Amino acid sequence: MPLLKSFSVCVRHLAVCALFSVLSMPTVGLLWGQEWQVFQHEPRPSLRGIYPINDESAWACGSAGTVLKLSNRGANATLCKVQRLEQSDFRAIYAWDSQRCIVATAGQPACIAKTMDGGVTWQIVFQSNFAESFINGMKFADGQHGIAFGDPIQGRLEIFITADGGSSWKTLPPDRCPVVDTGEAGFAASNSSIALYDDRVWIGLGGRNGNARLIHCPIPNF
């Protein structure tokens, strides 16, 4: 069944907020216990994404090409340089462990980059063909299969999928992507507007008209 035809809409605004509050919670519990510690990096970037690996370590990303690898409960922080994307705005991030991490840019150029050596070197594994592409978030169903989505191009969301752990991505054809209203788009912050739950993809949308929508469909065949 085409992805577009299987999408449905929920207009319960409070349900949207409640669902993503539950589905976006990390499984490792509170990242660093009950006491907050401050890590400050100069110059000060705007951090928009975080992915906890366990209760000792995490990855974070943000503006000005910032990717941070945090360990020892935040006591150690390594600033990672993503080659060729030093000034990009990273808002979506996913990590398998302290060595393997993937980040996506919000805005131009719309790219996805992956490291296999703890952030020392990065490979650009995807770049959109559209100048206006804007990647909002990504999630993985398992170690290999993942999905990302971007703001609409010609009235339809961009949907990207991978079946090899993010080493390569393909864009779904427009007729398999959902139609959205004028001015409607996603929210790019720490993958909070996309979730995989109950064998379905859930995407939260908003827009200038102030409405919120939740769309969902079966996880695409990879």
mmCIF file of C-alpha atoms in Angstrom:
data_model
loop_
_atom_site.group_PDB
_atom_site.id
_atom_site.type_symbol
_atom_site.label_atom_id
_atom_site.label_comp_id
_atom_site.label_asym_id
_atom_site.label_seq_id
_atom_site.Cartn_x
_atom_site.Cartn_y
_atom_site.Cartn_z
ATOM 1 C CA MET A 1 0.000 0.000 0.000
ATOM 2 C CA PRO A 2 1.402 3.463 -0.840
ATOM 3 C CA LEU A 3 2.672 5.264 2.221
ATOM 4 C CA LEU A 4 0.456 8.275 1.521
ATOM 5 C CA LYS A 5 -2.788 6.268 1.463
ATOM 6 C CA SER A 6 -2.051 4.567 4.764
ATOM 7 C CA PHE A 7 -1.438 7.779 6.710
ATOM 8 C CA SER A 8 -4.163 8.856 9.099
ATOM 9 C CA VAL A 9 -4.660 11.944 11.248
ATOM 10 C CA CYS A 10 -5.380 12.480 14.931
ATOM 11 C CA VAL A 11 -6.537 15.961 15.998
ATOM 12 C CA ARG A 12 -6.423 15.494 19.749
ATOM 13 C CA HIS A 13 -3.794 18.097 20.582
ATOM 14 C CA LEU A 14 -3.313 16.908 24.139
ATOM 15 C CA ALA A 15 -2.871 13.348 22.908
ATOM 16 C CA VAL A 16 -0.067 14.532 20.619
ATOM 17 C CA CYS A 17 1.820 16.052 23.530
ATOM 18 C CA ALA A 18 1.217 13.080 25.814
ATOM 19 C CA LEU A 19 2.229 10.496 23.241
ATOM 20 C CA PHE A 20 5.537 12.101 22.374
ATOM 21 C CA SER A 21 6.311 12.743 26.023
ATOM 22 C CA VAL A 22 6.073 8.976 26.573
ATOM 23 C CA LEU A 23 7.600 7.728 23.328
ATOM 24 C CA SER A 24 10.579 10.084 23.462
ATOM 25 C CA MET A 25 11.641 9.164 27.011
ATOM 26 C CA PRO A 26 15.065 7.482 27.102
ATOM 27 C CA THR A 27 15.025 3.949 28.431
ATOM 28 C CA VAL A 28 18.034 4.475 30.666
ATOM 29 C CA GLY A 29 16.143 6.682 33.127
ATOM 30 C CA LEU A 30 17.355 10.049 34.336
ATOM 31 C CA LEU A 31 20.654 10.565 32.566
ATOM 32 C CA TRP A 32 22.862 11.741 35.416
ATOM 33 C CA GLY A 33 20.859 11.224 38.573
ATOM 34 C CA GLN A 34 19.193 13.920 40.613
ATOM 35 C CA GLU A 35 22.049 16.438 40.688
ATOM 36 C CA TRP A 36 22.567 18.771 37.732
ATOM 37 C CA GLN A 37 26.056 19.657 36.567
ATOM 38 C CA VAL A 38 26.865 22.353 34.029
ATOM 39 C CA PHE A 39 29.140 21.850 31.051
ATOM 40 C CA GLN A 40 29.867 25.036 29.116
ATOM 41 C CA HIS A 41 31.579 25.118 25.748
ATOM 42 C CA GLU A 42 33.080 28.244 24.206
ATOM 43 C CA PRO A 43 31.925 29.712 21.916
ATOM 44 C CA ARG A 44 28.483 28.921 23.240
ATOM 45 C CA PRO A 45 26.431 26.952 20.704
ATOM 46 C CA SER A 46 22.711 26.319 20.859
ATOM 47 C CA LEU A 47 22.340 22.618 21.680
ATOM 48 C CA ARG A 48 19.273 21.074 20.013
ATOM 49 C CA GLY A 49 19.840 17.313 20.207
ATOM 50 C CA ILE A 50 20.876 14.758 22.794
ATOM 51 C CA TYR A 51 21.063 10.971 22.737
ATOM 52 C CA PRO A 52 21.887 9.030 25.927
ATOM 53 C CA ILE A 53 23.820 5.787 25.511
ATOM 54 C CA ASN A 54 23.617 4.720 29.163
ATOM 55 C CA ASP A 55 23.735 6.352 32.591
ATOM 56 C CA GLU A 56 27.406 7.271 32.076
ATOM 57 C CA SER A 57 27.612 8.656 28.535
ATOM 58 C CA ALA A 58 25.722 10.507 25.815
ATOM 59 C CA TRP A 59 26.065 12.429 22.556
ATOM 60 C CA ALA A 60 24.757 15.951 21.937
ATOM 61 C CA CYS A 61 24.606 18.282 18.932
ATOM 62 C CA GLY A 62 23.675 21.834 18.020
ATOM 63 C CA SER A 63 24.517 24.963 16.100
ATOM 64 C CA ALA A 64 27.874 26.015 14.625
ATOM 65 C CA GLY A 65 28.689 22.415 13.674
ATOM 66 C CA THR A 66 28.728 21.312 17.306
ATOM 67 C CA VAL A 67 28.788 17.607 18.181
ATOM 68 C CA LEU A 68 29.773 16.628 21.726
ATOM 69 C CA LYS A 69 30.626 13.208 23.122
ATOM 70 C CA LEU A 70 30.039 13.119 26.882
ATOM 71 C CA SER A 71 31.389 10.426 29.191
ATOM 72 C CA ASN A 72 31.995 9.763 32.892
ATOM 73 C CA ARG A 73 28.596 11.255 33.755
ATOM 74 C CA GLY A 74 29.440 14.432 31.882
ATOM 75 C CA ALA A 75 32.784 15.012 33.545
ATOM 76 C CA ASN A 76 34.524 14.466 30.213
ATOM 77 C CA ALA A 77 33.329 16.183 27.046
ATOM 78 C CA THR A 78 34.923 15.853 23.628
ATOM 79 C CA LEU A 79 34.112 18.354 20.888
ATOM 80 C CA CYS A 80 33.920 16.486 17.583
ATOM 81 C CA LYS A 81 34.559 18.218 14.263
ATOM 82 C CA VAL A 82 32.322 17.045 11.422
ATOM 83 C CA GLN A 83 34.414 17.537 8.323
ATOM 84 C CA ARG A 84 32.791 19.717 5.607
ATOM 85 C CA LEU A 85 29.891 20.566 7.927
ATOM 86 C CA GLU A 86 31.705 22.784 10.425
ATOM 87 C CA GLN A 87 29.062 25.553 10.324
ATOM 88 C CA SER A 88 25.950 23.383 10.048
ATOM 89 C CA ASP A 89 23.056 23.266 12.494
ATOM 90 C CA PHE A 90 22.645 19.729 13.857
ATOM 91 C CA ARG A 91 19.331 18.974 15.561
ATOM 92 C CA ALA A 92 18.795 15.240 15.022
ATOM 93 C CA ILE A 93 21.208 12.725 16.534
ATOM 94 C CA TYR A 94 21.275 8.975 17.150
ATOM 95 C CA ALA A 95 24.026 6.790 18.602
ATOM 96 C CA TRP A 96 24.612 3.091 19.045
ATOM 97 C CA ASP A 97 27.581 3.421 21.411
ATOM 98 C CA SER A 98 30.579 5.666 22.137
ATOM 99 C CA GLN A 99 32.073 4.959 18.708
ATOM 100 C CA ARG A 100 29.093 4.972 16.338
ATOM 101 C CA CYS A 101 26.932 8.071 15.997
ATOM 102 C CA ILE A 102 24.882 9.729 13.252
ATOM 103 C CA VAL A 103 23.704 13.352 12.970
ATOM 104 C CA ALA A 104 21.455 15.233 10.557
ATOM 105 C CA THR A 105 21.437 18.913 9.655
ATOM 106 C CA ALA A 106 18.463 21.231 9.862
ATOM 107 C CA GLY A 107 18.509 23.573 6.909
ATOM 108 C CA GLN A 108 20.933 23.857 4.078
ATOM 109 C CA PRO A 109 22.758 21.806 3.159
ATOM 110 C CA ALA A 110 20.450 18.978 4.303
ATOM 111 C CA CYS A 111 22.961 16.240 5.103
ATOM 112 C CA ILE A 112 23.378 13.172 7.284
ATOM 113 C CA ALA A 113 26.853 12.337 8.611
ATOM 114 C CA LYS A 114 28.076 9.245 10.454
ATOM 115 C CA THR A 115 31.140 8.405 12.529
ATOM 116 C CA MET A 116 32.471 4.946 13.319
ATOM 117 C CA ASP A 117 35.504 6.018 15.372
ATOM 118 C CA GLY A 118 34.073 8.081 18.212
ATOM 119 C CA GLY A 119 33.805 11.352 16.297
ATOM 120 C CA VAL A 120 37.372 11.569 15.008
ATOM 121 C CA THR A 121 36.310 11.252 11.371
ATOM 122 C CA TRP A 122 32.895 11.611 9.759
ATOM 123 C CA GLN A 123 31.452 10.485 6.447
ATOM 124 C CA ILE A 124 28.607 12.343 4.762
ATOM 125 C CA VAL A 125 26.262 9.460 3.989
ATOM 126 C CA PHE A 126 23.385 11.473 2.515
ATOM 127 C CA GLN A 127 22.733 14.877 0.964
ATOM 128 C CA SER A 128 19.348 15.974 -0.350
ATOM 129 C CA ASN A 129 18.951 17.008 -3.965
ATOM 130 C CA PHE A 130 16.673 19.890 -2.945
ATOM 131 C CA ALA A 131 18.127 23.172 -1.719
ATOM 132 C CA GLU A 132 15.104 23.749 0.550
ATOM 133 C CA SER A 133 15.368 20.398 2.359
ATOM 134 C CA PHE A 134 15.226 20.591 6.155
ATOM 135 C CA ILE A 135 15.643 17.375 8.177
ATOM 136 C CA ASN A 136 13.640 17.341 11.405
ATOM 137 C CA GLY A 137 14.334 13.997 13.034
ATOM 138 C CA MET A 138 15.219 10.337 12.686
ATOM 139 C CA LYS A 139 14.634 7.101 14.559
ATOM 140 C CA PHE A 140 15.878 3.530 14.220
ATOM 141 C CA ALA A 141 13.720 0.437 14.604
ATOM 142 C CA ASP A 142 16.827 -1.667 15.256
ATOM 143 C CA GLY A 143 20.563 -1.519 14.607
ATOM 144 C CA GLN A 144 20.108 -1.363 10.836
ATOM 145 C CA HIS A 145 16.698 0.028 9.875
ATOM 146 C CA GLY A 146 15.990 3.718 10.315
ATOM 147 C CA ILE A 147 13.718 6.463 9.041
ATOM 148 C CA ALA A 148 14.083 10.252 8.893
ATOM 149 C CA PHE A 149 11.729 12.973 7.760
ATOM 150 C CA GLY A 150 12.046 16.525 6.514
ATOM 151 C CA ASP A 151 9.825 19.532 5.920
ATOM 152 C CA PRO A 152 7.603 19.450 2.838
ATOM 153 C CA ILE A 153 8.903 19.755 -0.694
ATOM 154 C CA GLN A 154 6.138 20.724 -3.106
ATOM 155 C CA GLY A 155 3.472 19.952 -0.523
ATOM 156 C CA ARG A 156 4.737 16.568 0.711
ATOM 157 C CA LEU A 157 7.019 15.624 3.588
ATOM 158 C CA GLU A 158 10.383 14.183 2.635
ATOM 159 C CA ILE A 159 10.863 10.644 3.956
ATOM 160 C CA PHE A 160 14.291 8.964 4.022
ATOM 161 C CA ILE A 161 15.015 5.341 4.947
ATOM 162 C CA THR A 162 18.117 3.242 5.604
ATOM 163 C CA ALA A 163 18.613 -0.512 5.906
ATOM 164 C CA ASP A 164 22.347 -0.579 6.682
ATOM 165 C CA GLY A 165 22.687 1.294 9.955
ATOM 166 C CA GLY A 166 22.632 4.739 8.337
ATOM 167 C CA SER A 167 25.595 4.124 6.034
ATOM 168 C CA SER A 168 23.362 4.930 3.049
ATOM 169 C CA TRP A 169 19.897 6.453 2.675
ATOM 170 C CA LYS A 170 17.265 6.619 -0.012
ATOM 171 C CA THR A 171 14.426 9.095 -0.429
ATOM 172 C CA LEU A 172 10.937 7.676 -0.848
ATOM 173 C CA PRO A 173 9.144 8.721 -4.052
ATOM 174 C CA PRO A 174 6.754 11.666 -3.567
ATOM 175 C CA ASP A 175 3.665 9.493 -4.111
ATOM 176 C CA ARG A 176 4.630 7.477 -1.016
ATOM 177 C CA CYS A 177 5.041 10.563 1.186
ATOM 178 C CA PRO A 178 2.231 12.361 3.060
ATOM 179 C CA VAL A 179 0.583 15.515 1.755
ATOM 180 C CA VAL A 180 0.595 18.393 4.261
ATOM 181 C CA ASP A 181 -1.238 21.691 4.527
ATOM 182 C CA THR A 182 0.298 24.971 3.450
ATOM 183 C CA GLY A 183 2.666 26.240 6.142
ATOM 184 C CA GLU A 184 2.687 22.895 7.966
ATOM 185 C CA ALA A 185 6.029 21.369 8.959
ATOM 186 C CA GLY A 186 7.866 19.379 11.615
ATOM 187 C CA PHE A 187 9.805 20.442 14.697
ATOM 188 C CA ALA A 188 13.545 19.819 14.708
ATOM 189 C CA ALA A 189 14.786 19.145 18.227
ATOM 190 C CA SER A 190 16.321 15.895 19.451
ATOM 191 C CA ASN A 191 14.069 13.684 17.254
ATOM 192 C CA SER A 192 11.095 14.716 19.401
ATOM 193 C CA SER A 193 8.625 14.939 16.490
ATOM 194 C CA ILE A 194 9.078 11.364 15.218
ATOM 195 C CA ALA A 195 8.564 8.049 16.988
ATOM 196 C CA LEU A 196 8.430 4.364 16.107
ATOM 197 C CA TYR A 197 5.800 2.577 18.131
ATOM 198 C CA ASP A 198 3.597 -0.479 17.660
ATOM 199 C CA ASP A 199 5.051 -1.175 14.186
ATOM 200 C CA ARG A 200 4.112 2.300 13.009
ATOM 201 C CA VAL A 201 5.824 5.608 12.257
ATOM 202 C CA TRP A 202 4.329 8.588 14.104
ATOM 203 C CA ILE A 203 5.135 12.171 13.062
ATOM 204 C CA GLY A 204 3.975 15.303 14.871
ATOM 205 C CA LEU A 205 3.378 18.455 12.828
ATOM 206 C CA GLY A 206 2.613 22.102 13.497
ATOM 207 C CA GLY A 207 2.385 25.294 11.513
ATOM 208 C CA ARG A 208 1.616 28.970 11.287
ATOM 209 C CA ASN A 209 -2.122 28.336 11.691
ATOM 210 C CA GLY A 210 -1.505 27.101 15.243
ATOM 211 C CA ASN A 211 -2.932 23.635 14.688
ATOM 212 C CA ALA A 212 -1.149 20.441 15.686
ATOM 213 C CA ARG A 213 -1.523 17.135 13.886
ATOM 214 C CA LEU A 214 -0.273 13.620 14.426
ATOM 215 C CA ILE A 215 0.087 11.425 11.340
ATOM 216 C CA HIS A 216 1.040 7.774 11.279
ATOM 217 C CA CYS A 217 1.458 4.789 9.005
ATOM 218 C CA PRO A 218 2.988 1.305 9.058
ATOM 219 C CA ILE A 219 6.790 1.299 9.086
ATOM 220 C CA PRO A 220 7.812 1.245 5.380
ATOM 221 C CA ASN A 221 9.382 -1.797 3.822
ATOM 222 C CA PHE A 222 13.137 -1.269 3.776
#
